[in-house]
């Protein structure tokens, strides 16, 4: 599997899937969320790589990408270096949860990389506040962080289950995913804890309001975090 080490010492694991003749094709970049890795997009890759260049990347501390402690801006700058070195610009950004927040931070530094955005269960601010009634209660985020110390890696599996509805968890596909995930490398504990701090602290609503590229929001019917009201609010934030 291709990997590339950027200037801060992060060894990025990535994969570019594309048709045989792909010189003039548009590029789609998929970023996963907290606690999973780029393989969560395997069905999307299979479909879109017939007509596009499709790049999937493991975020630092997830999958096969190494970990270096830094803030979200630091990660974003390293990601920009990766994108430019493998010549994957400009691209359509598809970000799930944390992956969408990551893309917004990248946009705040280098907007010209992007053709359009697709946010999947993602938002520019994940922590609730008095003037922002969406996302996660801060106490819940901190509780999850505490559980990493006492119940790791089982808490990662609990989080994975939470991505699916009860009906989906009873399906054959979910059981296959569970079997597939048993072979996964568990994300690094320091990375998971650091990303929870990022989810609590980051507020990129002002960045979302500046995006000039087309934006699409996708959320699950039973998504309790990025619910229908949240998506409506996000649409109102867009220019």
Tab-separated table of C-alpha atoms in Angstrom:
chain	number	residue	atom	x	y	z
A	1	UNK	CA	0.000	0.000	0.000
A	2	UNK	CA	1.441	3.455	-0.871
A	3	UNK	CA	2.708	5.595	1.965
A	4	UNK	CA	4.453	8.952	2.161
A	5	UNK	CA	6.225	10.704	5.028
A	6	UNK	CA	5.616	14.446	5.345
A	7	UNK	CA	7.892	17.055	6.921
A	8	UNK	CA	6.685	16.564	10.520
A	9	UNK	CA	7.447	12.845	10.368
A	10	UNK	CA	3.906	11.540	9.823
A	11	UNK	CA	3.928	8.464	7.604
A	12	UNK	CA	0.624	8.613	5.736
A	13	UNK	CA	-1.054	5.465	4.471
A	14	UNK	CA	-3.211	6.139	1.419
A	15	UNK	CA	-4.590	4.501	-1.689
A	16	UNK	CA	-5.439	5.944	-5.095
A	17	UNK	CA	-7.944	3.913	-7.128
A	18	UNK	CA	-8.631	4.910	-10.720
A	19	UNK	CA	-9.508	3.600	-14.187
A	20	UNK	CA	-6.694	2.662	-16.553
A	21	UNK	CA	-7.037	5.931	-18.490
A	22	UNK	CA	-7.328	8.608	-15.804
A	23	UNK	CA	-5.228	11.576	-16.929
A	24	UNK	CA	-8.135	14.014	-17.191
A	25	UNK	CA	-10.453	12.599	-14.533
A	26	UNK	CA	-11.668	14.523	-11.509
A	27	UNK	CA	-10.443	13.438	-8.080
A	28	UNK	CA	-12.536	12.515	-5.026
A	29	UNK	CA	-10.860	12.392	-1.609
A	30	UNK	CA	-12.572	10.458	1.195
A	31	UNK	CA	-11.733	11.030	4.878
A	32	UNK	CA	-13.115	8.794	7.613
A	33	UNK	CA	-14.191	9.718	11.135
A	34	UNK	CA	-13.040	9.014	14.700
A	35	UNK	CA	-12.088	5.439	15.552
A	36	UNK	CA	-12.272	3.889	12.063
A	37	UNK	CA	-10.038	4.088	8.974
A	38	UNK	CA	-10.113	4.602	5.211
A	39	UNK	CA	-11.508	1.100	4.568
A	40	UNK	CA	-14.922	2.269	5.768
A	41	UNK	CA	-15.244	3.711	2.228
A	42	UNK	CA	-14.539	0.454	0.370
A	43	UNK	CA	-17.976	0.271	-1.317
A	44	UNK	CA	-17.847	3.929	-2.370
A	45	UNK	CA	-14.343	3.410	-3.749
A	46	UNK	CA	-15.478	0.404	-5.743
A	47	UNK	CA	-18.301	2.422	-7.332
A	48	UNK	CA	-16.671	5.802	-7.960
A	49	UNK	CA	-13.261	4.546	-9.091
A	50	UNK	CA	-14.845	3.409	-12.350
A	51	UNK	CA	-15.228	7.075	-13.365
A	52	UNK	CA	-12.982	9.114	-11.034
A	53	UNK	CA	-9.601	9.120	-9.361
A	54	UNK	CA	-10.459	8.131	-5.788
A	55	UNK	CA	-8.084	8.810	-2.908
A	56	UNK	CA	-8.645	7.342	0.556
A	57	UNK	CA	-6.371	8.303	3.447
A	58	UNK	CA	-5.916	7.061	7.010
A	59	UNK	CA	-5.925	10.025	9.385
A	60	UNK	CA	-2.937	10.222	11.779
A	61	UNK	CA	-3.178	7.578	14.496
A	62	UNK	CA	-5.754	5.546	12.558
A	63	UNK	CA	-5.266	2.529	10.328
A	64	UNK	CA	-1.665	2.414	9.096
A	65	UNK	CA	-0.869	6.149	9.366
A	66	UNK	CA	1.587	6.988	12.128
A	67	UNK	CA	0.927	9.429	14.955
A	68	UNK	CA	2.579	12.706	15.892
A	69	UNK	CA	0.926	14.913	18.548
A	70	UNK	CA	-0.088	18.314	17.157
A	71	UNK	CA	-3.156	20.512	16.823
A	72	UNK	CA	-5.694	20.331	13.995
A	73	UNK	CA	-3.956	23.075	12.029
A	74	UNK	CA	-0.722	21.108	12.173
A	75	UNK	CA	-2.440	17.983	10.855
A	76	UNK	CA	-4.119	20.034	8.132
A	77	UNK	CA	-0.803	21.465	6.936
A	78	UNK	CA	0.719	17.989	6.805
A	79	UNK	CA	-2.291	16.769	4.823
A	80	UNK	CA	-1.873	19.639	2.346
A	81	UNK	CA	1.737	18.564	1.874
A	82	UNK	CA	0.552	15.013	1.165
A	83	UNK	CA	-2.042	16.182	-1.376
A	84	UNK	CA	0.439	18.362	-3.236
A	85	UNK	CA	3.145	15.714	-3.344
A	86	UNK	CA	0.839	13.069	-4.832
A	87	UNK	CA	-0.752	15.664	-7.153
A	88	UNK	CA	-4.344	15.063	-6.074
A	89	UNK	CA	-5.589	18.641	-6.425
A	90	UNK	CA	-8.171	20.031	-6.963
A	91	UNK	CA	-10.627	17.527	-5.521
A	92	UNK	CA	-14.120	16.853	-4.255
A	93	UNK	CA	-13.907	16.393	-0.480
A	94	UNK	CA	-16.092	13.729	1.144
A	95	UNK	CA	-15.686	13.830	4.913
A	96	UNK	CA	-17.440	11.717	7.522
A	97	UNK	CA	-17.782	13.200	11.016
A	98	UNK	CA	-14.242	14.166	12.110
A	99	UNK	CA	-13.154	13.901	8.474
A	100	UNK	CA	-15.465	16.770	7.515
A	101	UNK	CA	-14.085	18.959	10.301
A	102	UNK	CA	-10.590	18.088	9.096
A	103	UNK	CA	-11.429	19.200	5.557
A	104	UNK	CA	-12.786	22.536	6.801
A	105	UNK	CA	-9.519	23.203	8.608
A	106	UNK	CA	-7.623	22.404	5.420
A	107	UNK	CA	-9.912	24.801	3.532
A	108	UNK	CA	-9.135	27.601	5.988
A	109	UNK	CA	-5.469	27.272	4.999
A	110	UNK	CA	-5.636	26.375	1.296
A	111	UNK	CA	-9.090	26.907	-0.223
A	112	UNK	CA	-7.878	26.406	-3.803
A	113	UNK	CA	-7.483	22.662	-3.219
A	114	UNK	CA	-11.238	22.112	-3.285
A	115	UNK	CA	-13.806	21.702	-6.057
A	116	UNK	CA	-16.754	20.918	-3.764
A	117	UNK	CA	-17.652	19.494	-0.361
A	118	UNK	CA	-19.805	16.579	0.773
A	119	UNK	CA	-20.241	16.358	4.540
A	120	UNK	CA	-21.478	12.992	5.843
A	121	UNK	CA	-22.788	13.263	9.391
A	122	UNK	CA	-20.357	16.099	9.935
A	123	UNK	CA	-20.498	19.652	11.232
A	124	UNK	CA	-18.118	22.580	11.825
A	125	UNK	CA	-18.605	22.459	15.609
A	126	UNK	CA	-19.247	19.215	17.489
A	127	UNK	CA	-19.593	20.471	21.070
A	128	UNK	CA	-22.861	21.986	22.273
A	129	UNK	CA	-22.870	25.404	23.916
A	130	UNK	CA	-25.459	27.896	25.161
A	131	UNK	CA	-25.797	29.463	21.723
A	132	UNK	CA	-25.254	26.254	19.770
A	133	UNK	CA	-27.723	23.474	20.694
A	134	UNK	CA	-26.368	20.940	18.201
A	135	UNK	CA	-23.791	18.161	18.344
A	136	UNK	CA	-22.521	16.443	21.488
A	137	UNK	CA	-22.784	17.489	25.107
A	138	UNK	CA	-19.277	18.327	26.335
A	139	UNK	CA	-19.784	15.983	29.296
A	140	UNK	CA	-20.408	13.140	26.869
A	141	UNK	CA	-17.214	13.912	24.972
A	142	UNK	CA	-15.209	13.976	28.202
A	143	UNK	CA	-16.850	10.770	29.409
A	144	UNK	CA	-15.789	9.082	26.189
A	145	UNK	CA	-12.257	10.315	26.812
A	146	UNK	CA	-12.294	8.866	30.323
A	147	UNK	CA	-13.515	5.536	29.024
A	148	UNK	CA	-10.483	5.341	26.761
A	149	UNK	CA	-8.386	4.983	29.921
A	150	UNK	CA	-10.480	2.208	31.449
A	151	UNK	CA	-12.177	0.378	28.580
A	152	UNK	CA	-9.868	0.747	25.593
A	153	UNK	CA	-10.195	-0.817	22.979
A	154	UNK	CA	-13.762	-1.956	23.762
A	155	UNK	CA	-14.982	1.662	23.713
A	156	UNK	CA	-13.872	1.843	20.070
A	157	UNK	CA	-16.123	-1.114	19.275
A	158	UNK	CA	-19.022	0.518	21.148
A	159	UNK	CA	-18.522	3.665	19.093
A	160	UNK	CA	-18.441	1.609	15.888
A	161	UNK	CA	-21.778	0.025	16.832
A	162	UNK	CA	-23.257	3.482	17.405
A	163	UNK	CA	-22.719	4.304	13.725
A	164	UNK	CA	-25.495	1.856	12.800
A	165	UNK	CA	-29.201	1.640	13.609
A	166	UNK	CA	-30.659	-1.398	15.359
A	167	UNK	CA	-32.018	-2.666	12.036
A	168	UNK	CA	-28.636	-2.225	10.348
A	169	UNK	CA	-26.876	-4.099	13.164
A	170	UNK	CA	-29.104	-7.087	12.450
A	171	UNK	CA	-28.210	-7.172	8.754
A	172	UNK	CA	-25.810	-9.582	7.084
A	173	UNK	CA	-23.700	-6.663	5.872
A	174	UNK	CA	-23.143	-5.395	9.435
A	175	UNK	CA	-22.125	-8.876	10.606
A	176	UNK	CA	-19.656	-8.994	7.725
A	177	UNK	CA	-18.272	-5.595	8.757
A	178	UNK	CA	-17.872	-6.813	12.336
A	179	UNK	CA	-15.914	-9.821	11.143
A	180	UNK	CA	-13.839	-7.602	8.880
A	181	UNK	CA	-13.180	-5.143	11.701
A	182	UNK	CA	-11.858	-7.856	14.008
A	183	UNK	CA	-8.766	-7.867	11.808
A	184	UNK	CA	-8.298	-4.099	12.091
A	185	UNK	CA	-5.503	-2.340	13.898
A	186	UNK	CA	-7.050	-0.541	16.855
A	187	UNK	CA	-6.487	3.227	16.546
A	188	UNK	CA	-3.790	4.592	18.833
A	189	UNK	CA	-5.120	5.644	22.238
A	190	UNK	CA	-3.223	8.985	22.351
A	191	UNK	CA	-4.617	9.832	18.912
A	192	UNK	CA	-8.208	9.092	19.913
A	193	UNK	CA	-7.873	11.183	23.072
A	194	UNK	CA	-6.331	14.068	21.139
A	195	UNK	CA	-9.097	14.030	18.536
A	196	UNK	CA	-11.726	14.142	21.290
A	197	UNK	CA	-10.042	17.320	22.560
A	198	UNK	CA	-10.190	18.672	19.006
A	199	UNK	CA	-13.893	17.818	18.688
A	200	UNK	CA	-14.562	19.641	21.957
A	201	UNK	CA	-12.551	22.758	21.137
A	202	UNK	CA	-12.852	23.432	17.408
A	203	UNK	CA	-15.469	25.852	16.093
A	204	UNK	CA	-15.194	26.298	12.329
A	205	UNK	CA	-18.600	27.832	11.671
A	206	UNK	CA	-16.965	30.996	10.388
A	207	UNK	CA	-14.989	28.895	7.893
A	208	UNK	CA	-18.144	27.162	6.652
A	209	UNK	CA	-19.718	30.560	6.027
A	210	UNK	CA	-16.789	31.497	3.781
A	211	UNK	CA	-16.889	28.399	1.554
A	212	UNK	CA	-17.615	29.406	-2.039
A	213	UNK	CA	-17.605	25.887	-3.501
A	214	UNK	CA	-20.793	23.786	-3.750
A	215	UNK	CA	-21.692	21.981	-0.507
A	216	UNK	CA	-23.871	18.935	0.130
A	217	UNK	CA	-24.888	17.628	3.555
A	218	UNK	CA	-25.761	13.961	4.078
A	219	UNK	CA	-27.076	12.629	7.372
A	220	UNK	CA	-28.641	9.391	8.512
A	221	UNK	CA	-32.338	9.223	9.294
A	222	UNK	CA	-31.626	8.186	12.897
A	223	UNK	CA	-28.438	10.193	13.394
A	224	UNK	CA	-28.729	11.698	16.889
A	225	UNK	CA	-25.694	13.963	16.551
A	226	UNK	CA	-26.011	15.387	13.054
A	227	UNK	CA	-29.804	15.314	12.954
A	228	UNK	CA	-32.236	17.002	10.572
A	229	UNK	CA	-32.328	20.210	12.636
A	230	UNK	CA	-28.540	20.347	12.589
A	231	UNK	CA	-28.431	20.009	8.807
A	232	UNK	CA	-31.020	22.757	8.427
A	233	UNK	CA	-28.879	25.030	10.602
A	234	UNK	CA	-25.785	24.198	8.546
A	235	UNK	CA	-27.571	25.002	5.301
A	236	UNK	CA	-28.507	28.390	6.714
A	237	UNK	CA	-24.836	28.994	7.536
A	238	UNK	CA	-23.770	28.488	3.936
A	239	UNK	CA	-23.336	31.536	1.682
